[in-house]
CSV table of C-alpha atoms in Angstrom, one decimal:
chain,number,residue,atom,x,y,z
A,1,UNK,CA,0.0,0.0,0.0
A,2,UNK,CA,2.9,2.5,0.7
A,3,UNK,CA,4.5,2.2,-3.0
A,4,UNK,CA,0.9,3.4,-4.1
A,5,UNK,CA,0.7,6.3,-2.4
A,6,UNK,CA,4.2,7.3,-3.5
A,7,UNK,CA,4.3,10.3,-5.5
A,8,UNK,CA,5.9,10.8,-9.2
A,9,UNK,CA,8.0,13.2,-7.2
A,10,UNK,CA,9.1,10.5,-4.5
A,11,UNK,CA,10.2,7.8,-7.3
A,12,UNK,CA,11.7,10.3,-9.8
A,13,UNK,CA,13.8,11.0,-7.0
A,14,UNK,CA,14.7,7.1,-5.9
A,15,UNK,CA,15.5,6.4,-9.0
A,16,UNK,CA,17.8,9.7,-9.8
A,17,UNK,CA,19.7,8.4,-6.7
A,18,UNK,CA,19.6,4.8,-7.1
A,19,UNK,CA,20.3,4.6,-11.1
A,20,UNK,CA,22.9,8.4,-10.9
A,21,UNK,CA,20.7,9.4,-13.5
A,22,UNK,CA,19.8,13.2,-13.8
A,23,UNK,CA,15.7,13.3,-13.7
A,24,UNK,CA,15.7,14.9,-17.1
A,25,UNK,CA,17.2,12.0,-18.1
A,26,UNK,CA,14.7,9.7,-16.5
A,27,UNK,CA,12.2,11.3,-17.6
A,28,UNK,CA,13.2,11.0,-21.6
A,29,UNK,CA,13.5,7.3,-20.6
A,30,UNK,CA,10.3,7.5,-18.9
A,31,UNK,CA,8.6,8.9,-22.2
A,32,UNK,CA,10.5,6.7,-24.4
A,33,UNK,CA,9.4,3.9,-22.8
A,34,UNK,CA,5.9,5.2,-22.4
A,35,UNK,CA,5.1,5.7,-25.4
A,36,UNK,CA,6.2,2.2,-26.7
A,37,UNK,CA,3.8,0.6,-24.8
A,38,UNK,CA,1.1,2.8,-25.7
A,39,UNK,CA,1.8,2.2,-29.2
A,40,UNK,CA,2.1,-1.1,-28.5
A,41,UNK,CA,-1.2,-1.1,-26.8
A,42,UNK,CA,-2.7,0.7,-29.6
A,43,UNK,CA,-1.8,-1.3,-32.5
A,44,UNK,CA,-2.9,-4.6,-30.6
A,45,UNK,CA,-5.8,-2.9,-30.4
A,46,UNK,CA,-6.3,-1.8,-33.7
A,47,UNK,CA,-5.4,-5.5,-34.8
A,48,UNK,CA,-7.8,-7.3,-32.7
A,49,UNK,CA,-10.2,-5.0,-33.9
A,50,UNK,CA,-10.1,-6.0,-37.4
A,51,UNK,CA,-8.5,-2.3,-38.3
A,52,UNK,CA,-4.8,-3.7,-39.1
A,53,UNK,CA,-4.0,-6.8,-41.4
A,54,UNK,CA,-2.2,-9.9,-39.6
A,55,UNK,CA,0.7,-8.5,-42.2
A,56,UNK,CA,0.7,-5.1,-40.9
A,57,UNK,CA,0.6,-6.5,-37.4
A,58,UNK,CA,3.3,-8.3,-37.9
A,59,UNK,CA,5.4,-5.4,-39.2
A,60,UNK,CA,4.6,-3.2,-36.3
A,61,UNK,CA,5.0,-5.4,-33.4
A,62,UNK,CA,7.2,-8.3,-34.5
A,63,UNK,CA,5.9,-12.1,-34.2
A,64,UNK,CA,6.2,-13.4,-31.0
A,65,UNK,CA,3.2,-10.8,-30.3
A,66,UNK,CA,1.5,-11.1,-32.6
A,67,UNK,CA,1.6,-15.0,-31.9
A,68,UNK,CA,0.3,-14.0,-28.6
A,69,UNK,CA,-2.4,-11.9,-29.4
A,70,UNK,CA,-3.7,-14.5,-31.7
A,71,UNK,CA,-3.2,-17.3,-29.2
A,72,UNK,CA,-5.4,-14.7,-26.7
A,73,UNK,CA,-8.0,-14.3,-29.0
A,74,UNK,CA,-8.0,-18.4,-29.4
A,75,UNK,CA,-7.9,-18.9,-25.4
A,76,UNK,CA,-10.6,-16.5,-25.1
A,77,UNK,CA,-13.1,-17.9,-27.3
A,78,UNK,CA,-12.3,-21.2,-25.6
A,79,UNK,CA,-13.3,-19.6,-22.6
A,80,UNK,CA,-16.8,-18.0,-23.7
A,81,UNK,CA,-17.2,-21.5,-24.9
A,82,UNK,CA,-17.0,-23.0,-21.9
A,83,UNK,CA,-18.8,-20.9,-19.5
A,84,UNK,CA,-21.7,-21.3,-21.6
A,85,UNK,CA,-21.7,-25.1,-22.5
A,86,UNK,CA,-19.1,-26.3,-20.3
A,87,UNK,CA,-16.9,-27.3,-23.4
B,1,UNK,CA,-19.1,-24.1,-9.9
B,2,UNK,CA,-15.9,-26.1,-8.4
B,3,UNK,CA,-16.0,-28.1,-5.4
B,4,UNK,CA,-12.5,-27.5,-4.2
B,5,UNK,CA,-10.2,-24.5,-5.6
B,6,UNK,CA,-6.9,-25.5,-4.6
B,7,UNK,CA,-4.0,-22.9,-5.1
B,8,UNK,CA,0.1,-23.4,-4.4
B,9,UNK,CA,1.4,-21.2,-1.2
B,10,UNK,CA,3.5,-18.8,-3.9
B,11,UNK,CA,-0.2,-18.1,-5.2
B,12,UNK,CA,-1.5,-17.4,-1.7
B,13,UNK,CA,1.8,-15.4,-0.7
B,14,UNK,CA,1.1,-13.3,-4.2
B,15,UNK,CA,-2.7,-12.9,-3.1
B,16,UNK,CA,-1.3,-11.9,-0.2
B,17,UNK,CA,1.0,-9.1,-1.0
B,18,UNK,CA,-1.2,-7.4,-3.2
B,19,UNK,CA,-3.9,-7.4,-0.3
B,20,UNK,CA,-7.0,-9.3,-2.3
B,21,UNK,CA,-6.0,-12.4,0.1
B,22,UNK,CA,-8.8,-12.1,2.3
B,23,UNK,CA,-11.4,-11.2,-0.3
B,24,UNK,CA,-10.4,-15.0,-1.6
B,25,UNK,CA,-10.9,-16.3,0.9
B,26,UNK,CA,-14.5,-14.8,1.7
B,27,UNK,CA,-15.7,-15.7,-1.8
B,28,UNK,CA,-14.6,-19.6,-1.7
B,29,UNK,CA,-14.7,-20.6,2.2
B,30,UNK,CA,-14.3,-24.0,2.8
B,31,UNK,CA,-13.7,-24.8,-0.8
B,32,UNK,CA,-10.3,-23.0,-1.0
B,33,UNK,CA,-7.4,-25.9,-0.5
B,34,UNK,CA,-3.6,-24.4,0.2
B,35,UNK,CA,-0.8,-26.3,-0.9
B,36,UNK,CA,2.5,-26.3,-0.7
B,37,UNK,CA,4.8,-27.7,-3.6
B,38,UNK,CA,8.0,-29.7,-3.4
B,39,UNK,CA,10.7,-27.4,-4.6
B,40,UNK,CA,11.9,-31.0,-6.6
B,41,UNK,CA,8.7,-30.8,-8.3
B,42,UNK,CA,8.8,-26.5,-8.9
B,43,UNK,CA,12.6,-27.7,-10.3
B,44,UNK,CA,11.2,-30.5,-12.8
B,45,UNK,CA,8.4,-28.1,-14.4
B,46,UNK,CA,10.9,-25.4,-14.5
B,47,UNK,CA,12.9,-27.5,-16.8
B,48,UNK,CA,10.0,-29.6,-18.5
B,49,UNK,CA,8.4,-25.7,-19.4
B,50,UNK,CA,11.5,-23.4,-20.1
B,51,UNK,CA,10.3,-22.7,-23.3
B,52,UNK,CA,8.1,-20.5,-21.3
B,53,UNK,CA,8.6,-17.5,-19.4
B,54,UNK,CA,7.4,-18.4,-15.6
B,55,UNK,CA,7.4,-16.9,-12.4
B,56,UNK,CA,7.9,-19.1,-9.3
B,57,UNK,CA,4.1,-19.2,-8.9
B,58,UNK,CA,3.4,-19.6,-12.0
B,59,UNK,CA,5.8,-22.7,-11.7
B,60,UNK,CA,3.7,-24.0,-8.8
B,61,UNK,CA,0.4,-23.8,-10.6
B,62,UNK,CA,1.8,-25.7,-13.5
B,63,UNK,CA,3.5,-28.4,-10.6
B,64,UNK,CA,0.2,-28.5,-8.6
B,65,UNK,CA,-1.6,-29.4,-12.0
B,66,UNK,CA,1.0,-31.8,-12.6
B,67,UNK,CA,0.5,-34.0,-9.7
B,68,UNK,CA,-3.1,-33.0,-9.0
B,69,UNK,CA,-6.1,-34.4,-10.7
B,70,UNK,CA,-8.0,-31.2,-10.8
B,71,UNK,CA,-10.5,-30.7,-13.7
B,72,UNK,CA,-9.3,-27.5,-14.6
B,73,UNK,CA,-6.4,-24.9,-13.9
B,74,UNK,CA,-7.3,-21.2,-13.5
B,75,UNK,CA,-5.4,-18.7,-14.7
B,76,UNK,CA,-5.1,-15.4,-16.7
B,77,UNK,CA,-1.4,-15.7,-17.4
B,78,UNK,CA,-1.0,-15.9,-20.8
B,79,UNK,CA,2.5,-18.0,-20.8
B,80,UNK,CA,1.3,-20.0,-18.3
B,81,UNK,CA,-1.8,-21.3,-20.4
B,82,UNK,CA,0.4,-22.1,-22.8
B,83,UNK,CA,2.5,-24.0,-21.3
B,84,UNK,CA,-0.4,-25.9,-19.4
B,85,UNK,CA,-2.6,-26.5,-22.7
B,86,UNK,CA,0.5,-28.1,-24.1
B,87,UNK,CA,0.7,-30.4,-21.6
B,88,UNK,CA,-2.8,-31.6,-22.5
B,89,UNK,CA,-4.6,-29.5,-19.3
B,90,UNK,CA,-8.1,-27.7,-19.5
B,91,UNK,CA,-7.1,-24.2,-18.8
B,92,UNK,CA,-9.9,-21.3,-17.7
B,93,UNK,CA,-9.3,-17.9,-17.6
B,94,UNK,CA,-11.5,-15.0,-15.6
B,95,UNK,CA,-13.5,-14.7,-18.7
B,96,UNK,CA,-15.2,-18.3,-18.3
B,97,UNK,CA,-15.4,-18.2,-15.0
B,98,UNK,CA,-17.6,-14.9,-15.2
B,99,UNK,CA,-19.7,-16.2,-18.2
B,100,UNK,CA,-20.3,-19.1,-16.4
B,101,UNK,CA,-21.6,-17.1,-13.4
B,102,UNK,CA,-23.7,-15.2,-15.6
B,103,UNK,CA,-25.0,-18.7,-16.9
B,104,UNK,CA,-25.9,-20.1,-13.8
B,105,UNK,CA,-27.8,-16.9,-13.0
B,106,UNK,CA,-25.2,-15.6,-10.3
B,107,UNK,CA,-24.0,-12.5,-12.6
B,108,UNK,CA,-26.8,-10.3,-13.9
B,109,UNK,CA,-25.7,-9.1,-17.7
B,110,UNK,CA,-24.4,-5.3,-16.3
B,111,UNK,CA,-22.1,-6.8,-13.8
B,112,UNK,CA,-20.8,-9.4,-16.4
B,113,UNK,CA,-20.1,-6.7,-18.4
B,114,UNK,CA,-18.3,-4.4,-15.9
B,115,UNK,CA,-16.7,-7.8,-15.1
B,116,UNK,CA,-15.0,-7.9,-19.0
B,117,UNK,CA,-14.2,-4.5,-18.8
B,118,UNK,CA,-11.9,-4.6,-15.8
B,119,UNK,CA,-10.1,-8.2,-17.1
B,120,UNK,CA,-9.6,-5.9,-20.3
B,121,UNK,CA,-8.5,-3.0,-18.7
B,122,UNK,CA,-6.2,-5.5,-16.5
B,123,UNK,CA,-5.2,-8.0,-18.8
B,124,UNK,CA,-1.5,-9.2,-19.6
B,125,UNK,CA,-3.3,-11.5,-22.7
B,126,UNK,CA,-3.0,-8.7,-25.1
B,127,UNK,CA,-6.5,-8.0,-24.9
B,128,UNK,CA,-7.9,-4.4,-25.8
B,129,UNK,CA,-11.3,-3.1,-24.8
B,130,UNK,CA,-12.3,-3.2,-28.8
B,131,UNK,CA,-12.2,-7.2,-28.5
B,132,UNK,CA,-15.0,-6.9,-25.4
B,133,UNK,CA,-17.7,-6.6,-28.2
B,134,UNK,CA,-16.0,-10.1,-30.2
B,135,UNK,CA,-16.5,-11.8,-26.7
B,136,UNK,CA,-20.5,-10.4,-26.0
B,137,UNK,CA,-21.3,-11.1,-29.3
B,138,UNK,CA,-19.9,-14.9,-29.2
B,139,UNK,CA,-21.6,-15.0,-25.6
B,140,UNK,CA,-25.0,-13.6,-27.5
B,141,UNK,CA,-24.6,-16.4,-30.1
B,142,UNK,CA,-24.1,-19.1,-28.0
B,143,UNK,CA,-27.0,-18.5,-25.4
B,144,UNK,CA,-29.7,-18.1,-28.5
């Protein structure tokens, strides 16, 4: 419970003195990082959603995750499946 | 839904660290079983499974399932399912467990779908709010 009411303020500054970082530099890292996942996120997203091709998918996030997301999709429907028959 | 729910002491400690401990053990009583696992057995699966990427609870599920004749394993890990569905196990994520709640009459439809909308939110599998509607509509084809 304590680590969630840590501020942005009180791990930008653990980190700056654990890693001996400068916090501008964290915080590039911070974005950098960020934003991958976002995009990440995003283009999943857009995949499942039947907005990007398996191809294009594949271009943009590689395919070990794209093999996920498909295996996801697979387990999920296996699950629908079998909370309604018991399948 | 299950008689007995059994789950490996590094799930319990995990439960337990992120505080939802107790609320498991309200919701299944008398039907949750702890169990500890031979670290001999967590060391065989570890080496039988290291195609996979597994945490040390995760290894314990996969050990417990192993040795245990349970009719199903429970998990949302994506890695883990894998692994487990390999190895010839029925594997059931959060998603069939609350459509079969909603089944058997113990979810009403909203709190199903506020249900789906958290594991999406949540989810390691991937899984983006956009494929919410896939799952209702496969729920809506199945029940006609």
């Amino acid at each position: 419970m304590k680590n969630n009411a840590q501020t942005l303020h009180d791990r930008l500054e653990y980190l700056a003195k654990s890693t001996g970082l400068s916090e501008a530099e964290l915080v590039a890292q911070a974005l950098e990082e960020g934003m991958k996942e976002i995009y990440r996120r995003s283009v999943a997203a857009a995949y499942q959603s039947g907005e990007l091709s398996r191809a294009q998918a594949l271009a943009k996030l590689g395919q070990d995750v794209v093999a996920d997301i498909d295996y996801a999709r697979e387990a999920v429907s296996r699950d629908v499946k079998w909370g309604v028959k018991g399948a | 839904m299950f008689d007995i729910v059994t789950m490996p002491s590094g799930v319990e400690a995990e439960l337990k660290k992120k505080g939802v401990l107790p609320q498991v053990k309200k919701a299944l009583g008398k039907k949750l079983k702890v169990e500890g696992v031979a670290e001999s057995a967590v060391a065989d699966v570890s080496r039988r499974l290291s195609a996979f990427r597994l945490q040390d609870a995760d290894l314990q599920v996969a050990a417990l399932a192993t040795v245990s004749s349970s009719s199903a394993v429970l998990t949302d890990d994506l890695q883990l399912r894998k692994a487990l569905e390999q190895s010839g196990h029925l594997v059931v994520g959060s998603i069939g467990i609350l459509i079969r709640s909603y089944r058997d009459g113990k979810l009403t439809r909203v709190a199903l779908e506020r249900g789906l909308s958290r594991i999406f939110d949540d989810s390691s599998l991937y899984l983006s709010r956009a494929f919410k509607r896939h799952v209702l509509s496969l729920l809506d084809q199945l029940t006609k």
